[in-house]
PDB file of C-alpha atoms and ligand atoms in Angstrom:
ATOM      1  CA  MET A  92      17.181  67.350  78.577  1.00  0.00           C
ATOM      2  CA  LEU A  93      14.146  66.238  79.419  1.00  0.00           C
ATOM      3  CA  ILE A  94      14.672  62.878  81.843  1.00  0.00           C
ATOM      4  CA  VAL A  95      11.018  60.894  82.158  1.00  0.00           C
ATOM      5  CA  LEU A  96      11.216  59.105  84.965  1.00  0.00           C
ATOM      6  CA  LEU A  97       8.611  55.624  84.211  1.00  0.00           C
ATOM      7  CA  GLY A  98       7.792  52.812  86.645  1.00  0.00           C
ATOM      8  CA  PRO A  99       5.097  51.220  89.254  1.00  0.00           C
ATOM      9  CA  PRO A 100       4.005  53.144  92.328  1.00  0.00           C
ATOM     10  CA  GLY A 101       5.804  52.368  95.223  1.00  0.00           C
ATOM     11  CA  ALA A 102       8.802  51.922  91.909  1.00  0.00           C
ATOM     12  CA  GLY A 103      10.724  54.948  93.747  1.00  0.00           C
ATOM     13  CA  LYS A 104      10.802  57.335  91.206  1.00  0.00           C
ATOM     14  CA  GLY A 105      10.007  60.320  93.742  1.00  0.00           C
ATOM     15  CA  THR A 106      12.868  59.650  95.645  1.00  0.00           C
ATOM     16  CA  GLN A 107      15.122  58.913  92.529  1.00  0.00           C
ATOM     17  CA  ALA A 108      13.635  62.372  90.725  1.00  0.00           C
ATOM     18  CA  ALA A 109      14.986  64.334  93.238  1.00  0.00           C
ATOM     19  CA  ARG A 110      18.557  63.114  93.371  1.00  0.00           C
ATOM     20  CA  LEU A 111      18.621  63.525  89.194  1.00  0.00           C
ATOM     21  CA  ALA A 112      16.518  67.234  89.551  1.00  0.00           C
ATOM     22  CA  THR A 113      19.612  68.443  92.400  1.00  0.00           C
ATOM     23  CA  LYS A 114      22.787  66.274  90.694  1.00  0.00           C
ATOM     24  CA  TYR A 115      22.170  67.533  87.375  1.00  0.00           C
ATOM     25  CA  GLY A 116      19.989  71.018  88.015  1.00  0.00           C
ATOM     26  CA  ILE A 117      16.606  70.609  86.610  1.00  0.00           C
ATOM     27  CA  PRO A 118      13.450  70.969  88.694  1.00  0.00           C
ATOM     28  CA  GLN A 119      11.815  67.437  89.178  1.00  0.00           C
ATOM     29  CA  ILE A 120       8.774  67.899  88.238  1.00  0.00           C
ATOM     30  CA  SER A 121       5.702  65.160  89.995  1.00  0.00           C
ATOM     31  CA  THR A 122       3.024  65.607  88.643  1.00  0.00           C
ATOM     32  CA  GLY A 123       0.435  63.453  91.151  1.00  0.00           C
ATOM     33  CA  ASP A 124       2.476  66.538  93.922  1.00  0.00           C
ATOM     34  CA  MET A 125       1.454  68.942  91.683  1.00  0.00           C
ATOM     35  CA  LEU A 126      -2.162  67.244  92.166  1.00  0.00           C
ATOM     36  CA  ARG A 127      -1.681  66.358  95.824  1.00  0.00           C
ATOM     37  CA  ALA A 128      -1.284  70.665  95.985  1.00  0.00           C
ATOM     38  CA  ALA A 129      -3.764  71.554  94.556  1.00  0.00           C
ATOM     39  CA  VAL A 130      -6.312  69.161  96.559  1.00  0.00           C
ATOM     40  CA  ALA A 131      -4.659  70.403  99.650  1.00  0.00           C
ATOM     41  CA  ALA A 132      -4.826  74.307  99.042  1.00  0.00           C
ATOM     42  CA  GLY A 133      -8.737  74.138  97.172  1.00  0.00           C
ATOM     43  CA  THR A 134      -7.784  75.144  93.875  1.00  0.00           C
ATOM     44  CA  PRO A 135     -10.667  74.261  90.928  1.00  0.00           C
ATOM     45  CA  LEU A 136      -7.591  71.688  89.991  1.00  0.00           C
ATOM     46  CA  GLY A 137      -7.737  69.961  93.177  1.00  0.00           C
ATOM     47  CA  LYS A 138     -11.472  69.972  93.300  1.00  0.00           C
ATOM     48  CA  ARG A 139     -12.058  68.022  89.713  1.00  0.00           C
ATOM     49  CA  VAL A 140      -8.922  65.968  91.006  1.00  0.00           C
ATOM     50  CA  GLU A 141      -9.714  64.962  93.999  1.00  0.00           C
ATOM     51  CA  GLY A 142     -12.012  62.292  93.796  1.00  0.00           C
ATOM     52  CA  ILE A 143      -9.713  60.940  90.754  1.00  0.00           C
ATOM     53  CA  MET A 144      -7.577  60.410  92.757  1.00  0.00           C
ATOM     54  CA  GLU A 145      -8.863  58.824  96.294  1.00  0.00           C
ATOM     55  CA  ALA A 146      -9.562  56.764  93.975  1.00  0.00           C
ATOM     56  CA  GLY A 147      -6.281  55.589  91.982  1.00  0.00           C
ATOM     57  CA  GLU A 148      -7.360  56.203  89.232  1.00  0.00           C
ATOM     58  CA  LEU A 149      -6.364  58.763  85.703  1.00  0.00           C
ATOM     59  CA  VAL A 150      -7.277  62.606  85.472  1.00  0.00           C
ATOM     60  CA  PRO A 151      -8.504  62.976  81.868  1.00  0.00           C
ATOM     61  CA  ASP A 152      -5.758  63.452  79.696  1.00  0.00           C
ATOM     62  CA  ASP A 153      -6.631  67.233  78.702  1.00  0.00           C
ATOM     63  CA  VAL A 154      -6.276  68.240  82.297  1.00  0.00           C
ATOM     64  CA  MET A 155      -3.062  66.623  83.015  1.00  0.00           C
ATOM     65  CA  LEU A 156      -1.359  68.040  79.396  1.00  0.00           C
ATOM     66  CA  GLU A 157      -2.796  71.304  80.872  1.00  0.00           C
ATOM     67  CA  VAL A 158      -0.981  71.609  84.240  1.00  0.00           C
ATOM     68  CA  VAL A 159       2.248  69.603  82.496  1.00  0.00           C
ATOM     69  CA  GLU A 160       2.639  72.253  79.609  1.00  0.00           C
ATOM     70  CA  ASP A 161       2.031  75.710  82.152  1.00  0.00           C
ATOM     71  CA  ARG A 162       4.481  73.849  84.761  1.00  0.00           C
ATOM     72  CA  LEU A 163       7.064  73.176  81.279  1.00  0.00           C
ATOM     73  CA  SER A 164       6.308  76.375  79.964  1.00  0.00           C
ATOM     74  CA  GLN A 165       8.046  78.409  83.172  1.00  0.00           C
ATOM     75  CA  PRO A 166      11.248  79.737  83.769  1.00  0.00           C
ATOM     76  CA  ASP A 167      12.791  77.179  85.425  1.00  0.00           C
ATOM     77  CA  CYS A 168      12.548  74.690  83.123  1.00  0.00           C
ATOM     78  CA  ALA A 169      14.717  76.241  80.198  1.00  0.00           C
ATOM     79  CA  LEU A 170      17.298  73.585  80.514  1.00  0.00           C
ATOM     80  CA  GLY A 171      15.065  70.739  80.684  1.00  0.00           C
ATOM     81  CA  ALA A 172      13.519  68.853  83.225  1.00  0.00           C
ATOM     82  CA  ILE A 173      12.980  65.073  85.237  1.00  0.00           C
ATOM     83  CA  LEU A 174       8.776  63.782  84.691  1.00  0.00           C
ATOM     84  CA  ASP A 175       8.212  62.166  87.555  1.00  0.00           C
ATOM     85  CA  GLY A 176       5.170  60.627  86.981  1.00  0.00           C
ATOM     86  CA  TYR A 177       3.809  61.722  83.887  1.00  0.00           C
ATOM     87  CA  PRO A 178       3.076  60.540  80.555  1.00  0.00           C
ATOM     88  CA  ARG A 179       1.093  57.896  82.165  1.00  0.00           C
ATOM     89  CA  THR A 180      -1.143  57.110  79.308  1.00  0.00           C
ATOM     90  CA  ALA A 181      -0.191  56.551  75.778  1.00  0.00           C
ATOM     91  CA  GLY A 182      -2.841  60.188  74.998  1.00  0.00           C
ATOM     92  CA  GLN A 183       0.315  61.323  77.383  1.00  0.00           C
ATOM     93  CA  ALA A 184       2.937  59.867  75.712  1.00  0.00           C
ATOM     94  CA  GLU A 185       1.475  61.123  71.917  1.00  0.00           C
ATOM     95  CA  THR A 186       1.161  64.724  73.012  1.00  0.00           C
ATOM     96  CA  LEU A 187       4.257  64.785  75.227  1.00  0.00           C
ATOM     97  CA  ASP A 188       6.663  64.765  71.819  1.00  0.00           C
ATOM     98  CA  PRO A 189       4.731  67.831  69.898  1.00  0.00           C
ATOM     99  CA  LEU A 190       4.571  70.129  73.909  1.00  0.00           C
ATOM    100  CA  VAL A 191       8.480  69.329  74.070  1.00  0.00           C
ATOM    101  CA  GLN A 192       9.595  70.539  70.225  1.00  0.00           C
ATOM    102  CA  ARG A 193       7.314  73.258  70.670  1.00  0.00           C
ATOM    103  CA  ILE A 194       9.255  74.489  73.754  1.00  0.00           C
ATOM    104  CA  GLY A 195      12.523  73.562  72.322  1.00  0.00           C
ATOM    105  CA  GLN A 196      13.040  70.692  74.818  1.00  0.00           C
ATOM    106  CA  GLY A 197      13.030  68.223  72.277  1.00  0.00           C
ATOM    107  CA  ARG A 198      17.063  67.444  72.322  1.00  0.00           C
ATOM    108  CA  ASN A 199      18.074  64.576  74.733  1.00  0.00           C
ATOM    109  CA  SER A 200      15.081  63.492  76.116  1.00  0.00           C
ATOM    110  CA  LEU A 201      15.795  60.361  77.474  1.00  0.00           C
ATOM    111  CA  VAL A 202      13.042  57.231  79.293  1.00  0.00           C
ATOM    112  CA  LEU A 203      14.180  55.623  81.800  1.00  0.00           C
ATOM    113  CA  VAL A 204      12.246  52.635  83.413  1.00  0.00           C
ATOM    114  CA  LEU A 205      12.110  51.678  86.821  1.00  0.00           C
ATOM    115  CA  ASP A 206      11.510  48.099  86.898  1.00  0.00           C
ATOM    116  CA  VAL A 207      10.004  46.255  90.105  1.00  0.00           C
ATOM    117  CA  PRO A 208       8.312  43.433  91.051  1.00  0.00           C
ATOM    118  CA  GLU A 209       4.641  43.823  91.812  1.00  0.00           C
ATOM    119  CA  GLU A 210       5.572  42.198  95.365  1.00  0.00           C
ATOM    120  CA  GLU A 211       8.337  44.674  96.128  1.00  0.00           C
ATOM    121  CA  VAL A 212       5.838  47.319  95.687  1.00  0.00           C
ATOM    122  CA  ILE A 213       3.499  45.920  97.602  1.00  0.00           C
ATOM    123  CA  ARG A 214       5.974  45.994 100.146  1.00  0.00           C
ATOM    124  CA  ARG A 215       7.123  49.321  99.338  1.00  0.00           C
ATOM    125  CA  ILE A 216       3.573  51.068  99.363  1.00  0.00           C
ATOM    126  CA  SER A 217       2.664  49.148 103.126  1.00  0.00           C
ATOM    127  CA  GLY A 218       6.179  50.264 104.567  1.00  0.00           C
ATOM    128  CA  ARG A 219       5.473  53.695 103.604  1.00  0.00           C
ATOM    129  CA  ARG A 220       2.236  53.696 104.809  1.00  0.00           C
ATOM    130  CA  GLU A 221       3.676  52.562 108.315  1.00  0.00           C
ATOM    131  CA  GLU A 222       6.328  54.528 108.038  1.00  0.00           C
ATOM    132  CA  ALA A 223       3.973  57.565 107.628  1.00  0.00           C
ATOM    133  CA  GLY A 224       1.828  57.113 110.448  1.00  0.00           C
ATOM    134  CA  GLU A 225      -1.584  58.564 110.489  1.00  0.00           C
ATOM    135  CA  ALA A 226      -0.264  61.756 109.760  1.00  0.00           C
ATOM    136  CA  GLY A 227       1.600  61.667 106.797  1.00  0.00           C
ATOM    137  CA  LYS A 228      -0.441  58.937 105.586  1.00  0.00           C
ATOM    138  CA  ARG A 229      -1.108  59.229 101.979  1.00  0.00           C
ATOM    139  CA  ASP A 230      -5.107  59.079 101.189  1.00  0.00           C
ATOM    140  CA  ASP A 231      -4.159  56.741  98.346  1.00  0.00           C
ATOM    141  CA  ASP A 232      -2.248  54.286  99.966  1.00  0.00           C
ATOM    142  CA  ALA A 233      -4.908  52.440 101.192  1.00  0.00           C
ATOM    143  CA  ASP A 234      -4.718  48.650 100.497  1.00  0.00           C
ATOM    144  CA  HIS A 235      -7.734  48.306  98.068  1.00  0.00           C
ATOM    145  CA  VAL A 236      -6.795  51.734  96.003  1.00  0.00           C
ATOM    146  CA  VAL A 237      -2.904  50.913  95.431  1.00  0.00           C
ATOM    147  CA  LEU A 238      -4.417  47.516  94.390  1.00  0.00           C
ATOM    148  CA  GLU A 239      -5.745  49.261  92.109  1.00  0.00           C
ATOM    149  CA  ARG A 240      -3.120  51.650  91.033  1.00  0.00           C
ATOM    150  CA  LEU A 241      -1.321  49.131  90.311  1.00  0.00           C
ATOM    151  CA  ARG A 242      -4.251  47.687  87.548  1.00  0.00           C
ATOM    152  CA  VAL A 243      -4.609  51.148  86.093  1.00  0.00           C
ATOM    153  CA  TYR A 244      -0.624  51.433  85.941  1.00  0.00           C
ATOM    154  CA  ARG A 245      -0.038  47.598  84.587  1.00  0.00           C
ATOM    155  CA  GLU A 246      -3.261  48.382  82.038  1.00  0.00           C
ATOM    156  CA  LEU A 247      -3.022  51.797  80.580  1.00  0.00           C
ATOM    157  CA  THR A 248       1.384  53.057  81.537  1.00  0.00           C
ATOM    158  CA  GLU A 249       3.231  49.990  81.163  1.00  0.00           C
ATOM    159  CA  PRO A 250       2.213  49.941  77.291  1.00  0.00           C
ATOM    160  CA  LEU A 251       3.978  53.051  77.504  1.00  0.00           C
ATOM    161  CA  VAL A 252       7.273  50.803  77.774  1.00  0.00           C
ATOM    162  CA  GLU A 253       6.996  49.358  74.608  1.00  0.00           C
ATOM    163  CA  PHE A 254       5.836  52.838  72.560  1.00  0.00           C
ATOM    164  CA  TYR A 255       9.359  54.084  74.186  1.00  0.00           C
ATOM    165  CA  ARG A 256      11.687  51.272  73.323  1.00  0.00           C
ATOM    166  CA  ASP A 257      10.018  51.350  69.722  1.00  0.00           C
ATOM    167  CA  LYS A 258      11.279  55.342  69.647  1.00  0.00           C
ATOM    168  CA  GLY A 259      14.688  54.008  71.237  1.00  0.00           C
ATOM    169  CA  VAL A 260      15.585  56.658  73.753  1.00  0.00           C
ATOM    170  CA  MET A 261      14.608  54.377  76.119  1.00  0.00           C
ATOM    171  CA  ALA A 262      16.475  52.393  79.207  1.00  0.00           C
ATOM    172  CA  GLU A 263      15.459  50.140  81.924  1.00  0.00           C
ATOM    173  CA  ILE A 264      17.051  50.296  85.022  1.00  0.00           C
ATOM    174  CA  ALA A 265      16.823  47.701  87.659  1.00  0.00           C
ATOM    175  CA  GLY A 266      14.558  49.590  90.450  1.00  0.00           C
ATOM    176  CA  ILE A 267      16.296  46.618  93.018  1.00  0.00           C
ATOM    177  CA  GLY A 268      18.750  47.297  95.705  1.00  0.00           C
ATOM    178  CA  THR A 269      19.224  50.454  97.869  1.00  0.00           C
ATOM    179  CA  VAL A 270      18.810  54.007  97.160  1.00  0.00           C
ATOM    180  CA  ASP A 271      22.147  54.863  96.146  1.00  0.00           C
ATOM    181  CA  GLU A 272      22.689  51.695  93.537  1.00  0.00           C
ATOM    182  CA  ILE A 273      19.434  52.460  91.941  1.00  0.00           C
ATOM    183  CA  PHE A 274      20.001  56.055  91.947  1.00  0.00           C
ATOM    184  CA  ASP A 275      24.040  55.112  90.470  1.00  0.00           C
ATOM    185  CA  ARG A 276      22.799  52.957  87.610  1.00  0.00           C
ATOM    186  CA  MET A 277      20.626  55.649  86.065  1.00  0.00           C
ATOM    187  CA  ASP A 278      22.995  58.151  86.930  1.00  0.00           C
ATOM    188  CA  ALA A 279      25.411  56.296  84.535  1.00  0.00           C
ATOM    189  CA  THR A 280      22.910  56.032  81.922  1.00  0.00           C
ATOM    190  CA  VAL A 281      21.671  59.336  81.880  1.00  0.00           C
ATOM    191  CA  ARG A 282      26.250  60.039  81.937  1.00  0.00           C
ATOM    192  CA  GLU A 283      26.003  57.895  79.133  1.00  0.00           C
ATOM    193  CA  HIS A 284      23.158  58.848  77.150  1.00  0.00           C
ATOM    194  CA  LEU A 285      24.854  63.209  77.294  1.00  0.00           C
ATOM    195  CA  GLN A 286      28.019  62.050  75.741  1.00  0.00           C
ATOM    196  CA  GLY A 287      26.558  59.280  72.654  1.00  0.00           C
TER     197      GLY A 287
HETATM  198  P1  AMP B 465       1.729  59.923  91.611  1.00  0.00           P
HETATM  199  O1  AMP B 465       2.109  60.409  92.669  1.00  0.00           O
HETATM  200  O2  AMP B 465       1.798  60.196  91.219  1.00  0.00           O
HETATM  201  O3  AMP B 465       1.476  58.822  92.198  1.00  0.00           O
HETATM  202  O4  AMP B 465       0.217  60.700  91.604  1.00  0.00           O
HETATM  203  C1  AMP B 465      -0.551  60.267  92.064  1.00  0.00           C
HETATM  204  C2  AMP B 465      -2.367  60.640  91.511  1.00  0.00           C
HETATM  205  O5  AMP B 465      -2.285  61.390  91.030  1.00  0.00           O
HETATM  206  C3  AMP B 465      -2.318  59.719  90.977  1.00  0.00           C
HETATM  207  O6  AMP B 465      -3.087  57.933  91.306  1.00  0.00           O
HETATM  208  C4  AMP B 465      -3.019  59.705  89.590  1.00  0.00           C
HETATM  209  O7  AMP B 465      -4.648  59.794  90.194  1.00  0.00           O
HETATM  210  C5  AMP B 465      -3.271  61.304  89.725  1.00  0.00           C
HETATM  211  N1  AMP B 465      -1.840  61.521  89.068  1.00  0.00           N
HETATM  212  C6  AMP B 465      -0.238  62.063  88.619  1.00  0.00           C
HETATM  213  N2  AMP B 465       0.302  61.987  87.697  1.00  0.00           N
HETATM  214  C7  AMP B 465      -1.164  61.381  86.689  1.00  0.00           C
HETATM  215  C8  AMP B 465      -1.285  61.581  85.244  1.00  0.00           C
HETATM  216  N3  AMP B 465       0.120  61.762  84.627  1.00  0.00           N
HETATM  217  N4  AMP B 465      -2.280  60.832  84.904  1.00  0.00           N
HETATM  218  C9  AMP B 465      -3.241  61.117  85.462  1.00  0.00           C
HETATM  219  N5  AMP B 465      -3.735  61.071  86.625  1.00  0.00           N
HETATM  220  C10 AMP B 465      -1.938  61.064  87.369  1.00  0.00           C
END
């Protein structure tokens, strides 16, 4: 089962992806975390994407496809995965389908969209920055970068909601309330999907 989580930055995708991964015994694949690890390790990929991430822009589709294909092809993804932060553009969405067919994960795919109002997203990201303090803060949580990431989301990623709605494999989840409440909504939708 492949579960794709869509939603604006700060919607809680990472938190919920980790919980779904634990519950369903399949790995969480967070492209943001993978890229941050590459930057921290100073790999060629990290050097290539560092400036792009700091600016809140998107890494090119061909680079991302390689990263995701490599990761999804690893043995721990044999039963599926939770994709957190991928796809983010029409180009990524269009190549994801053939990719999952190729590696045999085409069955049972489900896209969950976390709906969170924009004011709430900004409030949460500011909270994340304050909580993390200087040491733990993400370079891309600065105000102007947050606004740019939201703009990029609206312009390039949000249209994927319609793309997946048309394919009939998408469910929208109200991303407000406690982490437990949101998780319960997502989990109920996944269970319904698996039964149907
Ligand atoms: P995230 O932690 O998911 O918010 O990702 C942090 C940053 O990594 C984004 O702002 C992008 O610069 C980059 N990134 C992560 N996933 C993708 C993706 N699917 N396509 C392009 N860039 C990405």
